[in-house]
C-alpha cells in the first residue's frame, strides 16, 4: 500500500501537540482527494506549524532559563526541596512533558505562580493555532464539496460519497475544536452573594447548566483544610480526603471505586487550578498542570451539572469555566 494514500476521516488537527496528521488510505480513494489533502497539509505546515513550533520552543526555552536561575538561587540558599522541585520541573519541560508536570511539594511560593503563567502562555499559543487553522479547514471543506459534486456528475458515486463523508467529518472536528471558555461562576445554585464564592464547611454549589462530553472544566479553588468533593463524571471526586489526605478517591460513574494514593492532596490556603477533561471514552484530572488521574471508560451518556462541595472545611471558588475541549 502506498504511503501517500489517504484514509477517510484522516484529518486530525491535534491542537494540544501536533498538526494535520494524514495517514494511509485504501487505493480505491479518488486521487483528486489525495491532491486536496496533501495541499492542505502543505499549507498547514507553511502557515501554521512552523510559526507555532518556533513560538512554543521559544516559550519553553524562556521558562527553562527562568527555572534554572531559580534552582541556582534555591541551591545557594540551602533550600534543597525547592531546588529539587525546580530541577524536576525543568526536566519535564525539556522532555516536552508539559501534559504531565510533576506534583509540586507543599510550601513553594514562586514556582506555582510561575507554572501557571507558563501554562497560560501555552494556552494562548493553542488559541492562536486554532485561529490560523479555521480558515484553512473551511476552504478544505469547500473544495471537497465542489469535488464531490463533480465526482457524482461523472458517475463516480462511491468516490463522491467518500469525499462527502470526509467533509462532514471535518465540519464536526471544526465544531469540536471550539476552545472558548464559558464562565459559570455566577450561574450556580444557590446564587452567590458575591465573588469569589465562599463555601462554609458542608456547603456546596451546582452549575445551572448541564454538560455532555466532550467537555473540559476549569476550577480555580482554595481549600482551607480537608475534604473537597466534586461531582460530574463521578458522583464524587474527593481531594484531601479526611481519612487519607493524599489519596484521590473516585466514587460513582465508570471509574467507580478507583482510589489513587499520593494523587489527591491539595495545598491548603492556596489557590490551585483543577482541569477536568471528560471525553466520551476518557477522563483526566490535572492540578496546576500535574496529571492526577487518567481513566478510559464509557462516559458518553453523561448529562449533568457540575457540583462543588466543601465537605470538610471552608473553600473559596474563584472561578468555574467550561469549554468544548481542544482535540487531545
mmCIF file of C-alpha atoms in Angstrom:
data_model
loop_
_atom_site.group_PDB
_atom_site.id
_atom_site.type_symbol
_atom_site.label_atom_id
_atom_site.label_comp_id
_atom_site.label_asym_id
_atom_site.label_seq_id
_atom_site.Cartn_x
_atom_site.Cartn_y
_atom_site.Cartn_z
ATOM 1 C CA UNK A 1 0.000 0.000 0.000
ATOM 2 C CA UNK A 2 1.394 3.420 -0.953
ATOM 3 C CA UNK A 3 2.271 5.659 2.000
ATOM 4 C CA UNK A 4 0.771 8.588 0.100
ATOM 5 C CA UNK A 5 -2.719 7.018 0.049
ATOM 6 C CA UNK A 6 -5.029 8.845 2.440
ATOM 7 C CA UNK A 7 -7.761 7.371 4.641
ATOM 8 C CA UNK A 8 -11.256 8.699 5.222
ATOM 9 C CA UNK A 9 -11.687 10.572 8.489
ATOM 10 C CA UNK A 10 -7.936 11.215 8.487
ATOM 11 C CA UNK A 11 -7.815 14.973 9.072
ATOM 12 C CA UNK A 12 -6.888 15.188 12.740
ATOM 13 C CA UNK A 13 -5.875 18.625 13.981
ATOM 14 C CA UNK A 14 -4.213 17.827 17.286
ATOM 15 C CA UNK A 15 -4.188 21.277 18.863
ATOM 16 C CA UNK A 16 -2.582 20.081 22.084
ATOM 17 C CA UNK A 17 0.535 18.803 20.418
ATOM 18 C CA UNK A 18 0.544 18.127 16.673
ATOM 19 C CA UNK A 19 -0.944 19.099 13.363
ATOM 20 C CA UNK A 20 -2.810 17.721 10.368
ATOM 21 C CA UNK A 21 -1.946 14.015 10.533
ATOM 22 C CA UNK A 22 -2.631 12.272 7.231
ATOM 23 C CA UNK A 23 -2.405 8.508 7.230
ATOM 24 C CA UNK A 24 -2.673 5.613 4.795
ATOM 25 C CA UNK A 25 -5.846 5.004 2.789
ATOM 26 C CA UNK A 26 -7.080 2.212 0.532
ATOM 27 C CA UNK A 27 -6.092 2.586 -3.091
ATOM 28 C CA UNK A 28 -9.776 2.991 -4.076
ATOM 29 C CA UNK A 29 -9.862 6.579 -2.796
ATOM 30 C CA UNK A 30 -10.059 9.171 -5.565
ATOM 31 C CA UNK A 31 -6.679 10.675 -6.464
ATOM 32 C CA UNK A 32 -8.313 14.120 -6.591
ATOM 33 C CA UNK A 33 -8.987 13.817 -2.838
ATOM 34 C CA UNK A 34 -5.368 12.887 -2.213
ATOM 35 C CA UNK A 35 -4.250 16.044 -4.013
ATOM 36 C CA UNK A 36 -6.575 18.222 -1.905
ATOM 37 C CA UNK A 37 -5.394 16.724 1.371
ATOM 38 C CA UNK A 38 -1.718 16.921 0.515
ATOM 39 C CA UNK A 39 -2.163 20.574 -0.478
ATOM 40 C CA UNK A 40 -3.964 21.207 2.834
ATOM 41 C CA UNK A 41 -1.181 19.537 4.795
ATOM 42 C CA UNK A 42 1.410 21.663 2.981
ATOM 43 C CA UNK A 43 -0.480 24.871 3.849
ATOM 44 C CA UNK A 44 -0.818 23.816 7.488
ATOM 45 C CA UNK A 45 2.915 23.198 7.641
ATOM 46 C CA UNK A 46 3.848 26.505 5.994
ATOM 47 C CA UNK A 47 1.278 28.848 7.556
ATOM 48 C CA UNK A 48 0.700 27.312 10.963
ATOM 49 C CA UNK A 49 3.002 24.566 12.141
ATOM 50 C CA UNK A 50 6.336 26.286 11.530
ATOM 51 C CA UNK A 51 5.257 29.504 13.259
ATOM 52 C CA UNK A 52 3.698 27.797 16.263
ATOM 53 C CA UNK A 53 6.528 25.311 16.723
ATOM 54 C CA UNK A 54 9.028 28.156 16.893
ATOM 55 C CA UNK A 55 6.855 30.103 19.323
ATOM 56 C CA UNK A 56 6.406 27.087 21.609
ATOM 57 C CA UNK A 57 10.127 26.370 21.542
ATOM 58 C CA UNK A 58 10.956 29.964 22.492
ATOM 59 C CA UNK A 59 8.402 29.893 25.300
ATOM 60 C CA UNK A 60 9.778 26.639 26.707
ATOM 61 C CA UNK A 61 13.383 27.860 26.498
ATOM 62 C CA UNK A 62 12.468 31.028 28.372
ATOM 63 C CA UNK A 63 10.734 29.026 31.086
ATOM 64 C CA UNK A 64 13.665 26.623 31.380
ATOM 65 C CA UNK A 65 16.129 29.521 31.766
ATOM 66 C CA UNK A 66 13.978 31.077 34.492
ATOM 67 C CA UNK A 67 13.724 27.726 36.282
ATOM 68 C CA UNK A 68 17.481 27.267 36.068
ATOM 69 C CA UNK A 69 18.110 30.666 37.651
ATOM 70 C CA UNK A 70 15.658 29.906 40.455
ATOM 71 C CA UNK A 71 17.235 26.479 41.005
ATOM 72 C CA UNK A 72 20.680 28.012 41.370
ATOM 73 C CA UNK A 73 19.372 30.577 43.826
ATOM 74 C CA UNK A 74 17.498 27.970 45.883
ATOM 75 C CA UNK A 75 20.598 25.746 45.998
ATOM 76 C CA UNK A 76 22.795 28.623 47.180
ATOM 77 C CA UNK A 77 20.287 29.417 49.933
ATOM 78 C CA UNK A 78 20.194 25.784 51.064
ATOM 79 C CA UNK A 79 16.544 25.295 50.049
ATOM 80 C CA UNK A 80 17.136 21.801 48.716
ATOM 81 C CA UNK A 81 13.488 20.671 48.440
ATOM 82 C CA UNK A 82 12.632 23.722 46.369
ATOM 83 C CA UNK A 83 15.759 23.251 44.246
ATOM 84 C CA UNK A 84 14.782 19.624 43.560
ATOM 85 C CA UNK A 85 11.245 20.674 42.596
ATOM 86 C CA UNK A 86 12.637 23.260 40.187
ATOM 87 C CA UNK A 87 15.004 20.674 38.699
ATOM 88 C CA UNK A 88 12.109 18.228 38.162
ATOM 89 C CA UNK A 89 10.019 20.951 36.538
ATOM 90 C CA UNK A 90 12.878 21.903 34.240
ATOM 91 C CA UNK A 91 13.486 18.287 33.197
ATOM 92 C CA UNK A 92 9.785 17.761 32.435
ATOM 93 C CA UNK A 93 9.684 20.818 30.171
ATOM 94 C CA UNK A 94 12.960 19.859 28.474
ATOM 95 C CA UNK A 95 11.448 16.423 27.731
ATOM 96 C CA UNK A 96 8.253 18.020 26.361
ATOM 97 C CA UNK A 97 6.161 16.528 29.158
ATOM 98 C CA UNK A 98 4.014 19.635 29.768
ATOM 99 C CA UNK A 99 0.909 17.436 29.800
ATOM 100 C CA UNK A 100 2.149 15.687 32.942
ATOM 101 C CA UNK A 101 4.190 18.093 35.025
ATOM 102 C CA UNK A 102 5.382 16.817 38.419
ATOM 103 C CA UNK A 103 3.289 17.278 41.550
ATOM 104 C CA UNK A 104 4.561 20.312 43.439
ATOM 105 C CA UNK A 105 5.604 19.922 47.079
ATOM 106 C CA UNK A 106 3.745 21.981 49.641
ATOM 107 C CA UNK A 107 5.162 25.300 50.747
ATOM 108 C CA UNK A 108 6.574 26.501 47.418
ATOM 109 C CA UNK A 109 5.900 30.174 46.792
ATOM 110 C CA UNK A 110 7.168 31.231 43.385
ATOM 111 C CA UNK A 111 7.008 28.073 41.261
ATOM 112 C CA UNK A 112 3.191 27.529 41.333
ATOM 113 C CA UNK A 113 2.507 31.049 40.038
ATOM 114 C CA UNK A 114 5.331 30.772 37.518
ATOM 115 C CA UNK A 115 3.994 27.472 36.207
ATOM 116 C CA UNK A 116 0.508 28.932 35.900
ATOM 117 C CA UNK A 117 1.803 31.785 33.741
ATOM 118 C CA UNK A 118 3.705 29.314 31.560
ATOM 119 C CA UNK A 119 0.620 27.130 31.039
ATOM 120 C CA UNK A 120 -1.483 30.209 30.262
ATOM 121 C CA UNK A 121 1.051 31.215 27.629
ATOM 122 C CA UNK A 122 0.895 27.706 26.146
ATOM 123 C CA UNK A 123 -2.881 28.028 26.053
ATOM 124 C CA UNK A 124 -2.607 31.328 24.180
ATOM 125 C CA UNK A 125 -0.467 29.626 21.563
ATOM 126 C CA UNK A 126 -3.065 26.883 21.134
ATOM 127 C CA UNK A 127 -5.767 29.512 20.642
ATOM 128 C CA UNK A 128 -3.562 31.214 18.058
ATOM 129 C CA UNK A 129 -3.141 27.863 16.318
ATOM 130 C CA UNK A 130 -6.873 27.340 16.233
ATOM 131 C CA UNK A 131 -7.498 30.745 14.670
ATOM 132 C CA UNK A 132 -4.927 30.085 11.961
ATOM 133 C CA UNK A 133 -6.341 26.633 11.221
ATOM 134 C CA UNK A 134 -10.012 27.514 10.924
ATOM 135 C CA UNK A 135 -9.903 29.350 7.556
ATOM 136 C CA UNK A 136 -7.740 26.577 6.100
ATOM 137 C CA UNK A 137 -10.237 23.971 7.246
ATOM 138 C CA UNK A 138 -13.207 25.918 5.882
ATOM 139 C CA UNK A 139 -11.501 26.194 2.490
ATOM 140 C CA UNK A 140 -10.693 22.477 2.516
ATOM 141 C CA UNK A 141 -14.343 21.595 3.212
ATOM 142 C CA UNK A 142 -15.474 23.942 0.407
ATOM 143 C CA UNK A 143 -13.074 22.303 -2.040
ATOM 144 C CA UNK A 144 -14.225 18.818 -1.008
ATOM 145 C CA UNK A 145 -17.858 19.806 -1.550
ATOM 146 C CA UNK A 146 -17.021 21.020 -5.066
ATOM 147 C CA UNK A 147 -15.086 17.813 -5.743
ATOM 148 C CA UNK A 148 -17.942 15.610 -4.508
ATOM 149 C CA UNK A 149 -20.389 17.297 -6.880
ATOM 150 C CA UNK A 150 -18.003 16.829 -9.807
ATOM 151 C CA UNK A 151 -17.403 13.155 -8.969
ATOM 152 C CA UNK A 152 -21.145 12.497 -8.693
ATOM 153 C CA UNK A 153 -21.789 14.092 -12.092
ATOM 154 C CA UNK A 154 -19.061 11.893 -13.578
ATOM 155 C CA UNK A 155 -20.882 8.812 -12.291
ATOM 156 C CA UNK A 156 -18.268 8.047 -9.590
ATOM 157 C CA UNK A 157 -20.823 7.738 -6.817
ATOM 158 C CA UNK A 158 -18.664 5.773 -4.345
ATOM 159 C CA UNK A 159 -15.851 8.298 -4.589
ATOM 160 C CA UNK A 160 -18.325 11.190 -4.222
ATOM 161 C CA UNK A 161 -19.787 9.591 -1.091
ATOM 162 C CA UNK A 162 -16.329 9.150 0.437
ATOM 163 C CA UNK A 163 -15.477 12.805 -0.136
ATOM 164 C CA UNK A 164 -18.821 13.902 1.321
ATOM 165 C CA UNK A 165 -18.222 11.764 4.410
ATOM 166 C CA UNK A 166 -14.782 13.252 4.919
ATOM 167 C CA UNK A 167 -16.138 16.795 4.516
ATOM 168 C CA UNK A 168 -18.784 16.044 7.129
ATOM 169 C CA UNK A 169 -16.118 14.678 9.467
ATOM 170 C CA UNK A 170 -14.047 17.851 9.050
ATOM 171 C CA UNK A 171 -17.064 20.007 9.883
ATOM 172 C CA UNK A 172 -17.605 18.020 13.077
ATOM 173 C CA UNK A 173 -13.979 18.484 14.006
ATOM 174 C CA UNK A 174 -14.287 22.233 13.453
ATOM 175 C CA UNK A 175 -17.202 22.326 15.888
ATOM 176 C CA UNK A 176 -15.259 20.163 18.314
ATOM 177 C CA UNK A 177 -12.248 22.449 18.250
ATOM 178 C CA UNK A 178 -14.340 25.194 19.915
ATOM 179 C CA UNK A 179 -11.937 26.202 22.626
ATOM 180 C CA UNK A 180 -13.699 29.296 24.013
ATOM 181 C CA UNK A 181 -14.098 29.280 27.780
ATOM 182 C CA UNK A 182 -17.580 29.944 29.173
ATOM 183 C CA UNK A 183 -17.801 31.374 32.690
ATOM 184 C CA UNK A 184 -20.321 29.735 35.043
ATOM 185 C CA UNK A 185 -19.105 31.286 38.298
ATOM 186 C CA UNK A 186 -22.255 33.358 38.832
ATOM 187 C CA UNK A 187 -24.581 30.829 37.207
ATOM 188 C CA UNK A 188 -24.728 28.374 40.070
ATOM 189 C CA UNK A 189 -27.305 27.246 42.607
ATOM 190 C CA UNK A 190 -27.631 28.667 45.199
ATOM 191 C CA UNK A 191 -26.810 32.038 43.630
ATOM 192 C CA UNK A 192 -23.700 33.555 45.268
ATOM 193 C CA UNK A 193 -23.980 36.922 47.007
ATOM 194 C CA UNK A 194 -20.585 37.971 45.716
ATOM 195 C CA UNK A 195 -17.413 36.678 44.101
ATOM 196 C CA UNK A 196 -15.315 34.767 44.812
ATOM 197 C CA UNK A 197 -17.733 32.170 46.170
ATOM 198 C CA UNK A 198 -17.078 31.395 49.833
ATOM 199 C CA UNK A 199 -18.356 27.981 50.917
ATOM 200 C CA UNK A 200 -18.534 27.214 54.599
ATOM 201 C CA UNK A 201 -17.952 23.648 55.804
ATOM 202 C CA UNK A 202 -20.735 21.414 54.492
ATOM 203 C CA UNK A 203 -21.978 23.921 51.874
ATOM 204 C CA UNK A 204 -21.936 23.433 48.118
ATOM 205 C CA UNK A 205 -22.991 24.795 44.750
ATOM 206 C CA UNK A 206 -24.049 23.265 41.427
ATOM 207 C CA UNK A 207 -23.943 24.816 37.973
ATOM 208 C CA UNK A 208 -27.256 25.743 36.406
ATOM 209 C CA UNK A 209 -26.016 24.294 33.121
ATOM 210 C CA UNK A 210 -25.698 20.590 32.391
ATOM 211 C CA UNK A 211 -22.806 19.255 30.335
ATOM 212 C CA UNK A 212 -22.318 16.398 27.908
ATOM 213 C CA UNK A 213 -18.925 15.009 26.879
ATOM 214 C CA UNK A 214 -16.641 16.137 25.474
ATOM 215 C CA UNK A 215 -16.188 18.948 27.964
ATOM 216 C CA UNK A 216 -13.258 20.499 29.791
ATOM 217 C CA UNK A 217 -13.903 22.005 33.217
ATOM 218 C CA UNK A 218 -11.569 24.502 34.866
ATOM 219 C CA UNK A 219 -11.910 25.304 38.572
ATOM 220 C CA UNK A 220 -9.777 27.783 40.472
ATOM 221 C CA UNK A 221 -10.287 26.893 44.127
ATOM 222 C CA UNK A 222 -8.672 27.265 47.528
ATOM 223 C CA UNK A 223 -9.353 24.754 50.290
ATOM 224 C CA UNK A 224 -8.536 25.612 53.894
ATOM 225 C CA UNK A 225 -8.416 22.053 55.191
ATOM 226 C CA UNK A 226 -9.854 18.652 54.357
ATOM 227 C CA UNK A 227 -12.350 17.080 52.014
ATOM 228 C CA UNK A 228 -13.215 18.947 48.810
ATOM 229 C CA UNK A 229 -15.715 16.963 46.726
ATOM 230 C CA UNK A 230 -16.511 17.488 43.045
ATOM 231 C CA UNK A 231 -19.266 15.792 41.076
ATOM 232 C CA UNK A 232 -19.717 15.324 37.357
ATOM 233 C CA UNK A 233 -18.187 12.275 35.648
ATOM 234 C CA UNK A 234 -18.334 10.624 39.073
ATOM 235 C CA UNK A 235 -20.737 11.063 41.955
ATOM 236 C CA UNK A 236 -17.809 12.465 43.866
ATOM 237 C CA UNK A 237 -14.116 13.092 43.297
ATOM 238 C CA UNK A 238 -12.536 13.654 46.697
ATOM 239 C CA UNK A 239 -9.411 15.728 47.308
ATOM 240 C CA UNK A 240 -7.805 15.955 50.768
ATOM 241 C CA UNK A 241 -9.930 13.049 51.968
ATOM 242 C CA UNK A 242 -10.244 13.204 55.753
ATOM 243 C CA UNK A 243 -9.007 9.634 56.305
ATOM 244 C CA UNK A 244 -6.140 9.708 53.772
ATOM 245 C CA UNK A 245 -5.486 13.291 52.641
ATOM 246 C CA UNK A 246 -3.049 12.279 49.887
ATOM 247 C CA UNK A 247 -5.453 9.771 48.289
ATOM 248 C CA UNK A 248 -7.623 10.774 45.317
ATOM 249 C CA UNK A 249 -10.957 8.963 45.583
ATOM 250 C CA UNK A 250 -13.373 8.398 42.692
ATOM 251 C CA UNK A 251 -16.838 7.152 43.679
ATOM 252 C CA UNK A 252 -19.566 6.505 41.126
ATOM 253 C CA UNK A 253 -19.506 6.612 37.337
ATOM 254 C CA UNK A 254 -17.368 4.473 35.015
ATOM 255 C CA UNK A 255 -14.311 4.791 37.308
ATOM 256 C CA UNK A 256 -16.253 3.867 40.460
ATOM 257 C CA UNK A 257 -14.174 2.861 43.492
ATOM 258 C CA UNK A 258 -10.874 3.969 41.983
ATOM 259 C CA UNK A 259 -8.519 5.215 44.678
ATOM 260 C CA UNK A 260 -5.169 6.773 43.773
ATOM 261 C CA UNK A 261 -2.516 7.058 46.528
ATOM 262 C CA UNK A 262 -0.431 10.261 46.545
ATOM 263 C CA UNK A 263 -2.638 11.941 43.924
ATOM 264 C CA UNK A 264 -5.358 13.596 45.995
ATOM 265 C CA UNK A 265 -3.662 16.220 48.124
ATOM 266 C CA UNK A 266 -4.312 19.915 47.500
ATOM 267 C CA UNK A 267 -2.237 22.603 49.198
ATOM 268 C CA UNK A 268 -4.158 24.313 51.987
ATOM 269 C CA UNK A 269 -4.755 28.039 51.869
ATOM 270 C CA UNK A 270 -3.584 28.499 48.262
ATOM 271 C CA UNK A 271 -5.499 28.725 45.002
ATOM 272 C CA UNK A 272 -4.971 25.879 42.538
ATOM 273 C CA UNK A 273 -6.236 25.256 39.003
ATOM 274 C CA UNK A 274 -8.097 21.969 38.553
ATOM 275 C CA UNK A 275 -8.625 20.896 34.930
ATOM 276 C CA UNK A 276 -11.153 18.104 34.483
ATOM 277 C CA UNK A 277 -11.452 16.735 30.938
ATOM 278 C CA UNK A 278 -14.279 14.318 30.176
ATOM 279 C CA UNK A 279 -14.481 12.841 26.696
ATOM 280 C CA UNK A 280 -16.812 10.135 25.503
ATOM 281 C CA UNK A 281 -14.296 7.425 26.351
ATOM 282 C CA UNK A 282 -11.851 9.079 28.752
ATOM 283 C CA UNK A 283 -11.490 11.393 31.717
ATOM 284 C CA UNK A 284 -8.387 13.111 33.062
ATOM 285 C CA UNK A 285 -7.854 15.350 36.085
ATOM 286 C CA UNK A 286 -4.943 17.762 36.436
ATOM 287 C CA UNK A 287 -3.975 20.077 39.289
ATOM 288 C CA UNK A 288 -1.746 23.018 38.342
ATOM 289 C CA UNK A 289 -0.718 21.126 35.217
ATOM 290 C CA UNK A 290 0.139 17.855 37.007
ATOM 291 C CA UNK A 291 -1.774 14.786 35.859
ATOM 292 C CA UNK A 292 -3.519 13.220 38.855
ATOM 293 C CA UNK A 293 -5.954 10.819 37.171
ATOM 294 C CA UNK A 294 -6.421 9.202 33.751
ATOM 295 C CA UNK A 295 -9.138 6.648 33.014
ATOM 296 C CA UNK A 296 -10.638 5.017 29.930
ATOM 297 C CA UNK A 297 -14.320 4.150 30.023
ATOM 298 C CA UNK A 298 -17.737 4.877 28.538
ATOM 299 C CA UNK A 299 -18.666 8.440 29.514
ATOM 300 C CA UNK A 300 -20.897 9.080 26.512
ATOM 301 C CA UNK A 301 -24.212 9.088 28.430
ATOM 302 C CA UNK A 302 -23.258 11.749 30.985
ATOM 303 C CA UNK A 303 -25.589 14.762 31.042
ATOM 304 C CA UNK A 304 -25.437 16.536 34.380
ATOM 305 C CA UNK A 305 -24.275 19.714 36.146
ATOM 306 C CA UNK A 306 -21.006 20.169 37.982
ATOM 307 C CA UNK A 307 -21.161 20.197 41.779
ATOM 308 C CA UNK A 308 -18.643 21.531 44.296
ATOM 309 C CA UNK A 309 -18.995 20.650 47.971
ATOM 310 C CA UNK A 310 -16.851 21.983 50.809
ATOM 311 C CA UNK A 311 -17.479 18.762 52.694
ATOM 312 C CA UNK A 312 -14.796 19.028 55.354
ATOM 313 C CA UNK A 313 -13.606 22.647 55.515
ATOM 314 C CA UNK A 314 -14.132 26.152 54.189
ATOM 315 C CA UNK A 315 -13.428 26.513 50.462
ATOM 316 C CA UNK A 316 -13.167 29.517 48.147
ATOM 317 C CA UNK A 317 -14.184 29.176 44.499
ATOM 318 C CA UNK A 318 -12.610 31.891 42.383
ATOM 319 C CA UNK A 319 -13.924 30.712 39.019
ATOM 320 C CA UNK A 320 -15.820 27.930 37.251
ATOM 321 C CA UNK A 321 -15.353 27.664 33.493
ATOM 322 C CA UNK A 322 -16.095 25.096 30.797
ATOM 323 C CA UNK A 323 -15.391 24.722 27.104
ATOM 324 C CA UNK A 324 -15.555 22.303 24.255
ATOM 325 C CA UNK A 325 -12.047 20.866 24.546
ATOM 326 C CA UNK A 326 -9.175 21.157 22.149
ATOM 327 C CA UNK A 327 -8.559 17.896 20.343
ATOM 328 C CA UNK A 328 -6.301 15.699 22.544
#
